[in-house]
Amino acid sequence: MAQLSAMDVYNLLPKANCGACGCKTCMEFATKLVNREAKPEDCPKLDDESLEKLQELLAPPVKELTIGEGDREVTVGGDEVMFRHELSFFNPPPVFVTVYDDMEEDEIAGKTEEIQEFQVERVGEVLKLDGVAVVSRTGDPEKYARAVEIAVERSEDLAVALITTDPKVMEAGLDVFDERPLLYPATEENVEDLAKLAADGDCPLGLHARDVEDLVPLVVEAQQYTDDLLLDPGTEFGPHDVVSTTDKLAEIRKAAIEEFESFGYPTLVTTFPYAFLEDDPVKAARRESYLASACVLRYADILIMDTVEPWALLPVLTQRQCVYTDPREPQEVEPGLYRIGDPDENSPVLVTTNFTLTYHCVAGDLESADIDCWLLVIDTGGLAVDVSVAGGQFTGEAVKEVIEETDIEDKVEHRVLVIPGKAAAVKGDVEDATGWDVMIGTQDSSELPEFLEKEGLLRIEE
Ligand code: SF4
């Protein structure tokens, strides 16, 4: 897709510079639209025709669509670049986890609750699973309907995917839950029936083929009924799973960006079949974890997994969190003074930078060891310790500034600072600028609790 310029967008705006959209000028608004920081609907002066033209012009090559409604809604797709640094990636791929209609009812309930309750905090953000996928293995519409009923009852805000090739079974699932579930898989054999069901129920439809080119006729047929499609080019299992699967996904993304209309939809990846292909459940979860993590990088828009093992899900969710941060935004926390635990006048004072990951690692390691201390966070513009030392942001003056702004000198009776091990080079500079005694801490924040204890710094009485 040719790079859209702010001028292309500006030409379609009213040019009234009225400020009603929150921008001082229409050109500022046009720039925000190109950067996807605003939506055309934010300009109340646009007439219907111009609004429609703008929406068309700004539509990303990978269609953005929703699965579910209300609290159960997730958004997928919407990307327009191959590489994150070219703009940003949008809409982190939701992770669905499967339950099966041949499981005992209490097993379905238990696994759904695990999916619902799974959460882990990382870098100040809670990472969660997004959906439950109910798979028919019995082919029995009644059993399937009951499985869907349990999965919906035992979840609160999970999106739902209905997985069966049999249109009758799919209908039974839709009778129980019709809040825009994802219907999958539409194949050569059933695409017409499932596309009609998707159109009638206003549901997104996942197409499945064995290879990229085999998707084209499926897309053409499904488009006669619905345009809310997702593309599964066939996950490869076995020794070459990662390379073969991600190559297919990259081919689709590239074609979408080059405006090959049939591929302008989000992609769907299933790793759950590993649960049946591998005898050893640990090995199955490990393979799912590798494959799903790789597909988060290249270019899955939704993942359907079987495992609920935290060790297998964490790499996937962590990868997703990293890749789907906006590279145009510095990842930083507010500089200043942070209380860790219940510090007092004899508690140690540690220094770190305001790079989000650095701050949360240091604070998390201290908190989990029940250390009471003061954490001085200096403004390095969101850079990590080693980078900011090299770049001249981590300096004695920067530390002095945060000491003065936070009145830490009124809060503690001692004058001892612990700086990160990676900032050892600026020890003298910090001492000269602040007049405090400076101790060099550890290279890794996980070693800080032991270091503070060993050096007798848990209580500093001078
Ligand atoms: S509301 Fe519309 S007309 Fe007014 S400044 Fe914004 S873009 Fe221009």
CSV table of C-alpha atoms and ligand atoms in Angstrom, one decimal:
chain,number,residue,atom,x,y,z
A,1,MET,CA,0.0,0.0,0.0
A,2,ALA,CA,1.4,3.4,-0.9
A,3,GLN,CA,2.2,5.4,2.2
A,4,LEU,CA,-0.7,7.8,2.9
A,5,SER,CA,0.2,11.4,3.4
A,6,ALA,CA,-1.4,13.9,5.7
A,7,MET,CA,-2.1,16.1,2.7
A,8,ASP,CA,-4.2,13.3,1.0
A,9,VAL,CA,-6.3,13.2,4.1
A,10,TYR,CA,-6.4,17.0,4.6
A,11,ASN,CA,-7.9,17.4,1.2
A,12,LEU,CA,-11.0,15.6,2.3
A,13,LEU,CA,-11.4,17.5,5.6
A,14,PRO,CA,-13.7,20.6,5.9
A,15,LYS,CA,-10.7,23.0,6.4
A,16,ALA,CA,-12.7,25.0,8.9
A,17,ASN,CA,-10.0,24.8,11.7
A,18,CYS,CA,-12.8,25.0,14.2
A,19,GLY,CA,-11.1,22.9,16.9
A,20,ALA,CA,-14.2,20.7,17.6
A,21,CYS,CA,-12.1,17.5,17.1
A,22,GLY,CA,-9.6,18.6,19.8
A,23,CYS,CA,-7.0,19.7,17.2
A,24,LYS,CA,-6.2,23.4,16.6
A,25,THR,CA,-6.2,22.9,12.8
A,26,CYS,CA,-7.5,20.5,10.2
A,27,MET,CA,-3.9,19.7,9.2
A,28,GLU,CA,-3.1,18.6,12.8
A,29,PHE,CA,-6.2,16.3,12.7
A,30,ALA,CA,-5.1,14.9,9.3
A,31,THR,CA,-1.7,14.0,10.8
A,32,LYS,CA,-3.4,12.3,13.7
A,33,LEU,CA,-5.6,10.3,11.3
A,34,VAL,CA,-2.6,9.1,9.3
A,35,ASN,CA,-0.9,8.1,12.6
A,36,ARG,CA,-4.1,6.4,13.7
A,37,GLU,CA,-4.4,8.6,16.8
A,38,ALA,CA,-7.9,9.8,15.8
A,39,LYS,CA,-10.9,8.6,13.9
A,40,PRO,CA,-12.7,10.4,11.0
A,41,GLU,CA,-15.9,10.3,13.2
A,42,ASP,CA,-14.1,12.7,15.6
A,43,CYS,CA,-14.8,15.6,13.1
A,44,PRO,CA,-18.4,16.6,13.5
A,45,LYS,CA,-18.3,18.8,10.4
A,46,LEU,CA,-17.7,16.0,7.9
A,47,ASP,CA,-20.7,15.3,5.7
A,48,ASP,CA,-21.7,11.7,5.1
A,49,GLU,CA,-20.0,11.5,1.7
A,50,SER,CA,-16.6,12.8,2.9
A,51,LEU,CA,-16.8,10.6,6.0
A,52,GLU,CA,-17.3,7.6,3.9
A,53,LYS,CA,-14.4,8.5,1.5
A,54,LEU,CA,-12.1,9.1,4.5
A,55,GLN,CA,-13.0,5.8,6.1
A,56,GLU,CA,-12.3,4.1,2.8
A,57,LEU,CA,-9.0,5.9,2.4
A,58,LEU,CA,-7.9,5.2,5.9
A,59,ALA,CA,-9.0,1.5,6.1
A,60,PRO,CA,-6.0,-0.7,6.9
A,61,PRO,CA,-5.1,-3.3,4.3
A,62,VAL,CA,-5.8,-6.0,6.9
A,63,LYS,CA,-9.4,-5.6,7.8
A,64,GLU,CA,-10.2,-4.8,11.5
A,65,LEU,CA,-13.1,-6.8,12.9
A,66,THR,CA,-14.6,-7.8,16.2
A,67,ILE,CA,-15.5,-11.1,17.7
A,68,GLY,CA,-18.1,-11.1,20.5
A,69,GLU,CA,-20.1,-8.3,22.0
A,70,GLY,CA,-20.0,-6.2,25.1
A,71,ASP,CA,-17.6,-7.5,27.8
A,72,ARG,CA,-16.9,-10.5,25.5
A,73,GLU,CA,-15.7,-8.4,22.6
A,74,VAL,CA,-12.2,-8.6,21.1
A,75,THR,CA,-10.8,-6.7,18.1
A,76,VAL,CA,-8.5,-8.4,15.6
A,77,GLY,CA,-6.6,-7.4,12.5
A,78,GLY,CA,-6.2,-3.8,11.5
A,79,ASP,CA,-2.5,-3.9,10.6
A,80,GLU,CA,-0.9,-2.1,7.7
A,81,VAL,CA,2.8,-2.8,7.9
A,82,MET,CA,5.2,-5.8,7.7
A,83,PHE,CA,7.5,-4.4,10.4
A,84,ARG,CA,6.5,-2.8,13.6
A,85,HIS,CA,9.0,0.1,13.4
A,86,GLU,CA,7.3,1.2,10.1
A,87,LEU,CA,4.3,2.4,12.2
A,88,SER,CA,3.1,0.1,14.9
A,89,PHE,CA,1.2,-3.2,15.2
A,90,PHE,CA,-2.4,-2.8,16.3
A,91,ASN,CA,-4.8,-5.1,18.2
A,92,PRO,CA,-2.7,-7.7,20.0
A,93,PRO,CA,-3.8,-11.2,18.8
A,94,PRO,CA,-6.4,-12.6,21.3
A,95,VAL,CA,-5.5,-16.0,22.7
A,96,PHE,CA,-8.4,-18.5,22.8
A,97,VAL,CA,-8.1,-21.8,24.7
A,98,THR,CA,-10.1,-24.9,23.8
A,99,VAL,CA,-12.6,-27.1,25.6
A,100,TYR,CA,-14.2,-30.2,24.0
A,101,ASP,CA,-17.7,-31.6,23.9
A,102,ASP,CA,-16.4,-35.1,24.7
A,103,MET,CA,-15.1,-33.9,28.1
A,104,GLU,CA,-17.1,-34.5,31.2
A,105,GLU,CA,-19.3,-31.6,32.1
A,106,ASP,CA,-17.3,-30.8,35.3
A,107,GLU,CA,-14.0,-30.9,33.2
A,108,ILE,CA,-15.5,-28.3,30.7
A,109,ALA,CA,-16.5,-26.1,33.6
A,110,GLY,CA,-13.2,-26.5,35.4
A,111,LYS,CA,-11.1,-25.7,32.3
A,112,THR,CA,-13.3,-22.7,31.3
A,113,GLU,CA,-12.8,-21.3,34.8
A,114,GLU,CA,-9.0,-21.8,34.5
A,115,ILE,CA,-9.1,-19.9,31.2
A,116,GLN,CA,-11.3,-17.1,32.8
A,117,GLU,CA,-9.1,-16.8,35.8
A,118,PHE,CA,-5.7,-17.0,34.2
A,119,GLN,CA,-3.8,-13.8,34.8
A,120,VAL,CA,-0.3,-12.7,35.4
A,121,GLU,CA,1.1,-9.2,36.1
A,122,ARG,CA,4.1,-8.2,34.1
A,123,VAL,CA,5.6,-4.7,33.8
A,124,GLY,CA,2.6,-3.1,35.4
A,125,GLU,CA,0.1,-4.8,33.1
A,126,VAL,CA,-2.2,-7.7,33.7
A,127,LEU,CA,-1.9,-10.3,31.0
A,128,LYS,CA,-5.0,-12.4,30.4
A,129,LEU,CA,-6.5,-15.0,28.0
A,130,ASP,CA,-9.2,-13.6,25.7
A,131,GLY,CA,-11.5,-16.4,24.7
A,132,VAL,CA,-12.8,-19.9,25.1
A,133,ALA,CA,-13.1,-22.1,21.9
A,134,VAL,CA,-15.6,-24.9,22.1
A,135,VAL,CA,-14.6,-27.8,19.8
A,136,SER,CA,-17.0,-30.5,18.7
A,137,ARG,CA,-15.3,-34.0,18.8
A,138,THR,CA,-18.5,-36.0,19.1
A,139,GLY,CA,-20.4,-34.6,16.1
A,140,ASP,CA,-23.5,-34.7,18.4
A,141,PRO,CA,-25.5,-31.4,18.3
A,142,GLU,CA,-27.0,-31.9,21.7
A,143,LYS,CA,-23.7,-32.6,23.4
A,144,TYR,CA,-22.1,-29.7,21.6
A,145,ALA,CA,-24.9,-27.3,22.7
A,146,ARG,CA,-24.4,-28.4,26.3
A,147,ALA,CA,-20.7,-27.9,26.1
A,148,VAL,CA,-21.2,-24.3,24.7
A,149,GLU,CA,-23.8,-23.7,27.5
A,150,ILE,CA,-21.3,-24.7,30.2
A,151,ALA,CA,-18.4,-22.7,28.7
A,152,VAL,CA,-20.6,-19.5,28.5
A,153,GLU,CA,-22.0,-20.0,32.0
A,154,ARG,CA,-18.6,-20.4,33.5
A,155,SER,CA,-17.0,-17.4,31.8
A,156,GLU,CA,-17.7,-13.7,32.2
A,157,ASP,CA,-15.8,-11.8,29.7
A,158,LEU,CA,-14.3,-14.3,27.4
A,159,ALA,CA,-15.1,-14.2,23.7
A,160,VAL,CA,-16.4,-17.4,22.2
A,161,ALA,CA,-15.3,-19.5,19.2
A,162,LEU,CA,-17.5,-22.3,17.9
A,163,ILE,CA,-15.4,-25.0,16.3
A,164,THR,CA,-17.0,-27.7,14.1
A,165,THR,CA,-17.1,-28.5,10.5
A,166,ASP,CA,-20.7,-29.7,10.7
A,167,PRO,CA,-23.3,-27.0,10.0
A,168,LYS,CA,-25.9,-28.8,12.1
A,169,VAL,CA,-23.6,-28.9,15.1
A,170,MET,CA,-22.7,-25.2,14.5
A,171,GLU,CA,-26.4,-24.3,14.5
A,172,ALA,CA,-26.9,-26.1,17.8
A,173,GLY,CA,-24.0,-24.0,19.2
A,174,LEU,CA,-25.4,-20.8,17.8
A,175,ASP,CA,-28.8,-21.6,19.3
A,176,VAL,CA,-27.1,-21.5,22.7
A,177,PHE,CA,-24.8,-18.5,22.1
A,178,ASP,CA,-25.4,-16.0,19.4
A,179,GLU,CA,-23.4,-12.9,20.6
A,180,ARG,CA,-21.1,-12.8,17.6
A,181,PRO,CA,-19.0,-15.9,18.2
A,182,LEU,CA,-16.3,-16.8,15.8
A,183,LEU,CA,-17.4,-19.7,13.5
A,184,TYR,CA,-14.6,-22.0,12.4
A,185,PRO,CA,-13.5,-23.8,10.2
A,186,ALA,CA,-15.2,-23.1,6.9
A,187,THR,CA,-13.6,-25.5,4.4
A,188,GLU,CA,-14.0,-26.4,0.8
A,189,GLU,CA,-16.8,-28.8,1.8
A,190,ASN,CA,-18.9,-26.6,4.1
A,191,VAL,CA,-18.0,-23.0,3.2
A,192,GLU,CA,-21.4,-22.2,1.7
A,193,ASP,CA,-23.4,-23.5,4.7
A,194,LEU,CA,-21.2,-21.9,7.3
A,195,ALA,CA,-21.0,-18.6,5.4
A,196,LYS,CA,-24.8,-18.5,5.4
A,197,LEU,CA,-24.9,-19.2,9.1
A,198,ALA,CA,-22.3,-16.5,9.7
A,199,ALA,CA,-24.3,-14.0,7.6
A,200,ASP,CA,-27.6,-14.8,9.4
A,201,GLY,CA,-26.0,-14.5,12.8
A,202,ASP,CA,-23.7,-11.5,12.0
A,203,CYS,CA,-20.7,-13.6,13.1
A,204,PRO,CA,-17.1,-13.6,11.9
A,205,LEU,CA,-16.1,-16.7,9.9
A,206,GLY,CA,-12.8,-18.4,9.9
A,207,LEU,CA,-11.7,-20.0,6.7
A,208,HIS,CA,-9.4,-23.0,6.7
A,209,ALA,CA,-7.4,-24.4,3.8
A,210,ARG,CA,-4.3,-26.6,3.6
A,211,ASP,CA,-2.3,-23.8,1.9
A,212,VAL,CA,-2.3,-20.1,1.1
A,213,GLU,CA,-3.4,-20.4,-2.5
A,214,ASP,CA,-6.3,-22.8,-1.5
A,215,LEU,CA,-7.8,-19.9,0.5
A,216,VAL,CA,-8.6,-17.8,-2.5
A,217,PRO,CA,-11.6,-19.8,-3.8
A,218,LEU,CA,-12.9,-20.0,-0.2
A,219,VAL,CA,-12.7,-16.3,0.2
A,220,VAL,CA,-14.4,-15.7,-3.1
A,221,GLU,CA,-17.3,-18.0,-2.1
A,222,ALA,CA,-17.6,-16.7,1.5
A,223,GLN,CA,-17.6,-13.1,0.3
A,224,GLN,CA,-20.9,-13.7,-1.4
A,225,TYR,CA,-22.4,-13.8,2.2
A,226,THR,CA,-20.1,-12.0,4.5
A,227,ASP,CA,-17.1,-9.8,4.6
A,228,ASP,CA,-16.1,-10.6,8.2
A,229,LEU,CA,-13.5,-13.3,7.5
A,230,LEU,CA,-10.4,-14.7,9.0
A,231,LEU,CA,-7.8,-16.7,7.2
A,232,ASP,CA,-6.2,-19.9,8.4
A,233,PRO,CA,-3.7,-21.1,5.8
A,234,GLY,CA,-3.2,-24.4,7.6
A,235,THR,CA,-0.9,-24.7,10.6
A,236,GLU,CA,2.0,-27.0,9.9
A,237,PHE,CA,2.8,-29.5,12.6
A,238,GLY,CA,6.1,-31.4,13.1
A,239,PRO,CA,9.7,-30.5,12.9
A,240,HIS,CA,9.3,-27.5,10.6
A,241,ASP,CA,6.1,-26.1,12.2
A,242,VAL,CA,7.5,-22.7,13.0
A,243,VAL,CA,9.1,-21.9,9.7
A,244,SER,CA,6.4,-23.4,7.5
A,245,THR,CA,3.5,-21.8,9.4
A,246,THR,CA,5.1,-18.3,9.8
A,247,ASP,CA,6.1,-18.3,6.1
A,248,LYS,CA,2.5,-18.8,5.1
A,249,LEU,CA,1.4,-16.0,7.5
A,250,ALA,CA,4.0,-13.7,6.1
A,251,GLU,CA,2.9,-14.4,2.6
A,252,ILE,CA,-0.7,-13.4,3.5
A,253,ARG,CA,0.4,-10.2,5.2
A,254,LYS,CA,2.6,-9.2,2.3
A,255,ALA,CA,-0.2,-9.9,-0.2
A,256,ALA,CA,-2.7,-7.9,2.0
A,257,ILE,CA,-0.3,-4.9,2.0
A,258,GLU,CA,0.1,-5.1,-1.7
A,259,GLU,CA,-3.7,-4.9,-1.9
A,260,PHE,CA,-4.4,-8.4,-3.0
A,261,GLU,CA,-8.1,-8.2,-2.0
A,262,SER,CA,-8.6,-11.8,-1.1
A,263,PHE,CA,-6.0,-11.6,1.6
A,264,GLY,CA,-7.1,-8.4,3.3
A,265,TYR,CA,-8.3,-10.2,6.4
A,266,PRO,CA,-6.9,-11.1,9.8
A,267,THR,CA,-5.1,-14.5,10.1
A,268,LEU,CA,-6.0,-17.3,12.4
A,269,VAL,CA,-3.6,-19.9,13.8
A,270,THR,CA,-4.5,-23.1,15.7
A,271,THR,CA,-1.9,-24.9,17.8
A,272,PHE,CA,-4.4,-27.0,19.8
A,273,PRO,CA,-4.1,-30.0,17.5
A,274,TYR,CA,-0.8,-30.7,19.2
A,275,ALA,CA,-2.7,-31.9,22.2
A,276,PHE,CA,-3.9,-34.8,20.1
A,277,LEU,CA,-0.7,-35.3,17.9
A,278,GLU,CA,1.7,-35.7,20.9
A,279,ASP,CA,1.3,-38.5,23.5
A,280,ASP,CA,3.2,-36.5,26.1
A,281,PRO,CA,1.1,-33.5,27.3
A,282,VAL,CA,4.3,-31.7,28.4
A,283,LYS,CA,5.8,-32.0,25.0
A,284,ALA,CA,2.5,-31.0,23.4
A,285,ALA,CA,2.3,-27.8,25.5
A,286,ARG,CA,6.0,-27.0,24.8
A,287,ARG,CA,5.4,-27.3,21.0
A,288,GLU,CA,2.3,-25.1,21.3
A,289,SER,CA,4.2,-22.6,23.2
A,290,TYR,CA,7.1,-22.4,20.6
A,291,LEU,CA,4.7,-22.2,17.7
A,292,ALA,CA,2.3,-19.7,19.2
A,293,SER,CA,5.1,-17.4,20.3
A,294,ALA,CA,6.6,-17.4,16.9
A,295,CYS,CA,3.3,-16.7,15.2
A,296,VAL,CA,2.7,-13.7,17.5
A,297,LEU,CA,5.9,-12.3,15.9
A,298,ARG,CA,4.9,-13.2,12.3
A,299,TYR,CA,1.8,-12.5,11.8
A,300,ALA,CA,-1.0,-14.3,13.6
A,301,ASP,CA,-4.1,-12.1,14.4
A,302,ILE,CA,-5.7,-14.7,16.6
A,303,LEU,CA,-4.4,-17.9,18.3
A,304,ILE,CA,-6.4,-20.9,19.3
A,305,MET,CA,-4.5,-23.1,21.8
A,306,ASP,CA,-5.2,-26.1,24.1
A,307,THR,CA,-2.8,-25.6,27.0
A,308,VAL,CA,-3.5,-23.7,30.2
A,309,GLU,CA,-0.1,-24.4,31.6
A,310,PRO,CA,1.2,-21.0,32.8
A,311,TRP,CA,4.8,-21.9,31.8
A,312,ALA,CA,3.6,-22.5,28.2
A,313,LEU,CA,1.3,-19.5,28.0
A,314,LEU,CA,3.7,-17.0,29.5
A,315,PRO,CA,6.2,-16.8,26.6
A,316,VAL,CA,3.2,-16.2,24.2
A,317,LEU,CA,1.6,-13.5,26.3
A,318,THR,CA,5.0,-11.9,27.1
A,319,GLN,CA,5.9,-11.9,23.4
A,320,ARG,CA,2.6,-10.3,22.6
A,321,GLN,CA,3.0,-7.6,25.2
A,322,CYS,CA,6.5,-6.7,23.8
A,323,VAL,CA,5.6,-6.7,20.1
A,324,TYR,CA,2.4,-4.8,20.5
A,325,THR,CA,3.8,-1.8,22.3
A,326,ASP,CA,3.8,1.3,20.2
A,327,PRO,CA,7.4,2.0,19.1
A,328,ARG,CA,6.4,5.7,18.6
A,329,GLU,CA,5.7,6.0,22.4
A,330,PRO,CA,8.5,6.0,24.9
A,331,GLN,CA,7.9,3.2,27.5
A,332,GLU,CA,8.3,5.2,30.6
A,333,VAL,CA,7.0,5.6,34.1
A,334,GLU,CA,6.7,9.0,36.0
A,335,PRO,CA,10.1,10.0,37.4
A,336,GLY,CA,10.0,10.6,41.2
A,337,LEU,CA,10.1,8.9,44.5
A,338,TYR,CA,8.4,5.5,45.0
A,339,ARG,CA,7.7,3.8,48.3
A,340,ILE,CA,8.4,0.1,48.3
A,341,GLY,CA,6.8,-1.6,51.3
A,342,ASP,CA,6.8,0.6,54.4
A,343,PRO,CA,10.0,2.6,54.4
A,344,ASP,CA,11.1,5.0,57.1
A,345,GLU,CA,14.0,7.3,57.9
A,346,ASN,CA,16.5,4.4,58.1
A,347,SER,CA,15.4,2.6,55.0
A,348,PRO,CA,17.8,2.3,52.0
A,349,VAL,CA,17.5,4.7,49.0
A,350,LEU,CA,18.0,3.1,45.6
A,351,VAL,CA,18.2,4.7,42.2
A,352,THR,CA,16.9,3.5,38.9
A,353,THR,CA,15.7,4.9,35.6
A,354,ASN,CA,12.1,5.5,34.3
A,355,PHE,CA,12.2,2.9,31.5
A,356,THR,CA,9.0,0.9,32.3
A,357,LEU,CA,10.6,-2.5,32.1
A,358,THR,CA,13.5,-1.4,34.3
A,359,TYR,CA,11.3,0.2,36.9
A,360,HIS,CA,8.9,-2.7,37.2
A,361,CYS,CA,11.7,-5.3,37.4
A,362,VAL,CA,13.4,-3.4,40.2
A,363,ALA,CA,10.2,-2.6,42.1
A,364,GLY,CA,8.9,-6.2,41.6
A,365,ASP,CA,12.1,-7.8,42.8
A,366,LEU,CA,12.2,-5.6,45.9
A,367,GLU,CA,8.5,-6.1,46.7
A,368,SER,CA,8.6,-9.8,46.3
A,369,ALA,CA,11.5,-10.0,48.8
A,370,ASP,CA,9.5,-7.8,51.3
A,371,ILE,CA,12.1,-5.1,51.3
A,372,ASP,CA,11.1,-1.7,52.8
A,373,CYS,CA,12.9,1.0,50.8
A,374,TRP,CA,12.8,4.2,48.8
A,375,LEU,CA,13.1,4.0,45.1
A,376,LEU,CA,14.3,7.2,43.3
A,377,VAL,CA,13.4,7.1,39.6
A,378,ILE,CA,15.3,9.5,37.4
A,379,ASP,CA,14.1,10.8,34.1
A,380,THR,CA,16.1,9.2,31.4
A,381,GLY,CA,13.5,9.7,28.8
A,382,GLY,CA,12.4,6.0,29.1
A,383,LEU,CA,15.9,4.6,28.6
A,384,ALA,CA,17.3,1.6,30.4
A,385,VAL,CA,20.3,2.0,32.8
A,386,ASP,CA,23.2,1.0,30.5
A,387,VAL,CA,21.8,2.9,27.5
A,388,SER,CA,21.2,6.1,29.6
A,389,VAL,CA,24.7,6.0,31.1
A,390,ALA,CA,26.2,5.7,27.6
A,391,GLY,CA,23.8,8.3,26.3
A,392,GLY,CA,24.4,10.8,29.1
A,393,GLN,CA,20.9,10.8,30.6
A,394,PHE,CA,22.0,9.0,33.8
A,395,THR,CA,24.2,11.7,35.4
A,396,GLY,CA,24.9,13.1,38.8
A,397,GLU,CA,22.8,16.2,37.8
A,398,ALA,CA,19.8,13.9,37.0
A,399,VAL,CA,20.1,12.2,40.4
A,400,LYS,CA,20.5,15.6,42.2
A,401,GLU,CA,17.4,16.9,40.4
A,402,VAL,CA,15.2,14.0,41.6
A,403,ILE,CA,16.6,14.3,45.1
A,404,GLU,CA,15.7,18.0,45.3
A,405,GLU,CA,12.2,17.5,43.7
A,406,THR,CA,11.2,14.6,46.0
A,407,ASP,CA,12.5,16.0,49.4
A,408,ILE,CA,14.0,12.6,50.1
A,409,GLU,CA,16.6,14.4,52.3
A,410,ASP,CA,13.7,15.1,54.7
A,411,LYS,CA,12.5,11.6,54.7
A,412,VAL,CA,15.7,9.7,55.6
A,413,GLU,CA,18.4,10.4,58.2
A,414,HIS,CA,21.3,8.9,56.3
A,415,ARG,CA,22.9,10.0,53.0
A,416,VAL,CA,23.6,6.7,51.3
A,417,LEU,CA,22.5,6.0,47.7
A,418,VAL,CA,22.6,2.6,46.0
A,419,ILE,CA,22.9,3.0,42.2
A,420,PRO,CA,22.6,0.2,39.7
A,421,GLY,CA,25.6,-1.9,39.0
A,422,LYS,CA,25.4,-0.9,35.3
A,423,ALA,CA,25.8,2.8,36.4
A,424,ALA,CA,29.1,2.2,38.1
A,425,ALA,CA,30.8,4.5,35.7
A,426,VAL,CA,28.9,7.5,37.1
A,427,LYS,CA,29.5,6.8,40.8
A,428,GLY,CA,31.9,9.7,41.2
A,429,ASP,CA,29.7,12.1,39.2
A,430,VAL,CA,26.7,11.3,41.4
A,431,GLU,CA,28.8,11.7,44.6
A,432,ASP,CA,30.1,15.1,43.4
A,433,ALA,CA,26.7,16.4,42.4
A,434,THR,CA,24.7,15.2,45.4
A,435,GLY,CA,27.1,15.0,48.2
A,436,TRP,CA,25.7,11.6,49.1
A,437,ASP,CA,27.8,8.4,49.7
A,438,VAL,CA,27.2,6.2,46.7
A,439,MET,CA,27.3,2.4,46.7
A,440,ILE,CA,27.3,0.4,43.5
A,441,GLY,CA,24.5,-2.2,43.6
A,442,THR,CA,24.0,-5.3,41.5
A,443,GLN,CA,24.0,-5.8,37.7
A,444,ASP,CA,20.6,-7.6,38.0
A,445,SER,CA,17.8,-6.3,40.2
A,446,SER,CA,16.9,-9.9,41.3
A,447,GLU,CA,20.2,-9.9,43.3
A,448,LEU,CA,19.4,-6.7,45.1
A,449,PRO,CA,17.7,-8.1,48.2
A,450,GLU,CA,20.6,-10.4,48.9
A,451,PHE,CA,23.0,-7.5,48.3
A,452,LEU,CA,21.2,-5.2,50.7
A,453,GLU,CA,21.3,-7.8,53.4
A,454,LYS,CA,24.9,-8.7,52.9
A,455,GLU,CA,26.0,-5.1,52.9
A,456,GLY,CA,24.0,-4.3,56.0
A,457,LEU,CA,21.9,-1.8,54.1
A,458,LEU,CA,18.4,-3.0,55.1
A,459,ARG,CA,18.6,-0.5,58.0
A,460,ILE,CA,21.0,2.4,57.7
A,461,GLU,CA,21.7,4.1,61.0
A,462,GLU,CA,24.5,6.7,60.8
B,1,SF4,S1,-13.4,19.4,13.8
B,1,SF4,FE1,-13.1,19.0,11.6
B,1,SF4,S2,-13.2,21.1,10.7
B,1,SF4,FE2,-12.9,21.4,12.8
B,1,SF4,S3,-10.6,21.5,13.1
B,1,SF4,FE3,-11.2,19.4,13.4
B,1,SF4,S4,-11.0,18.5,11.4
B,1,SF4,FE4,-11.1,20.7,11.0
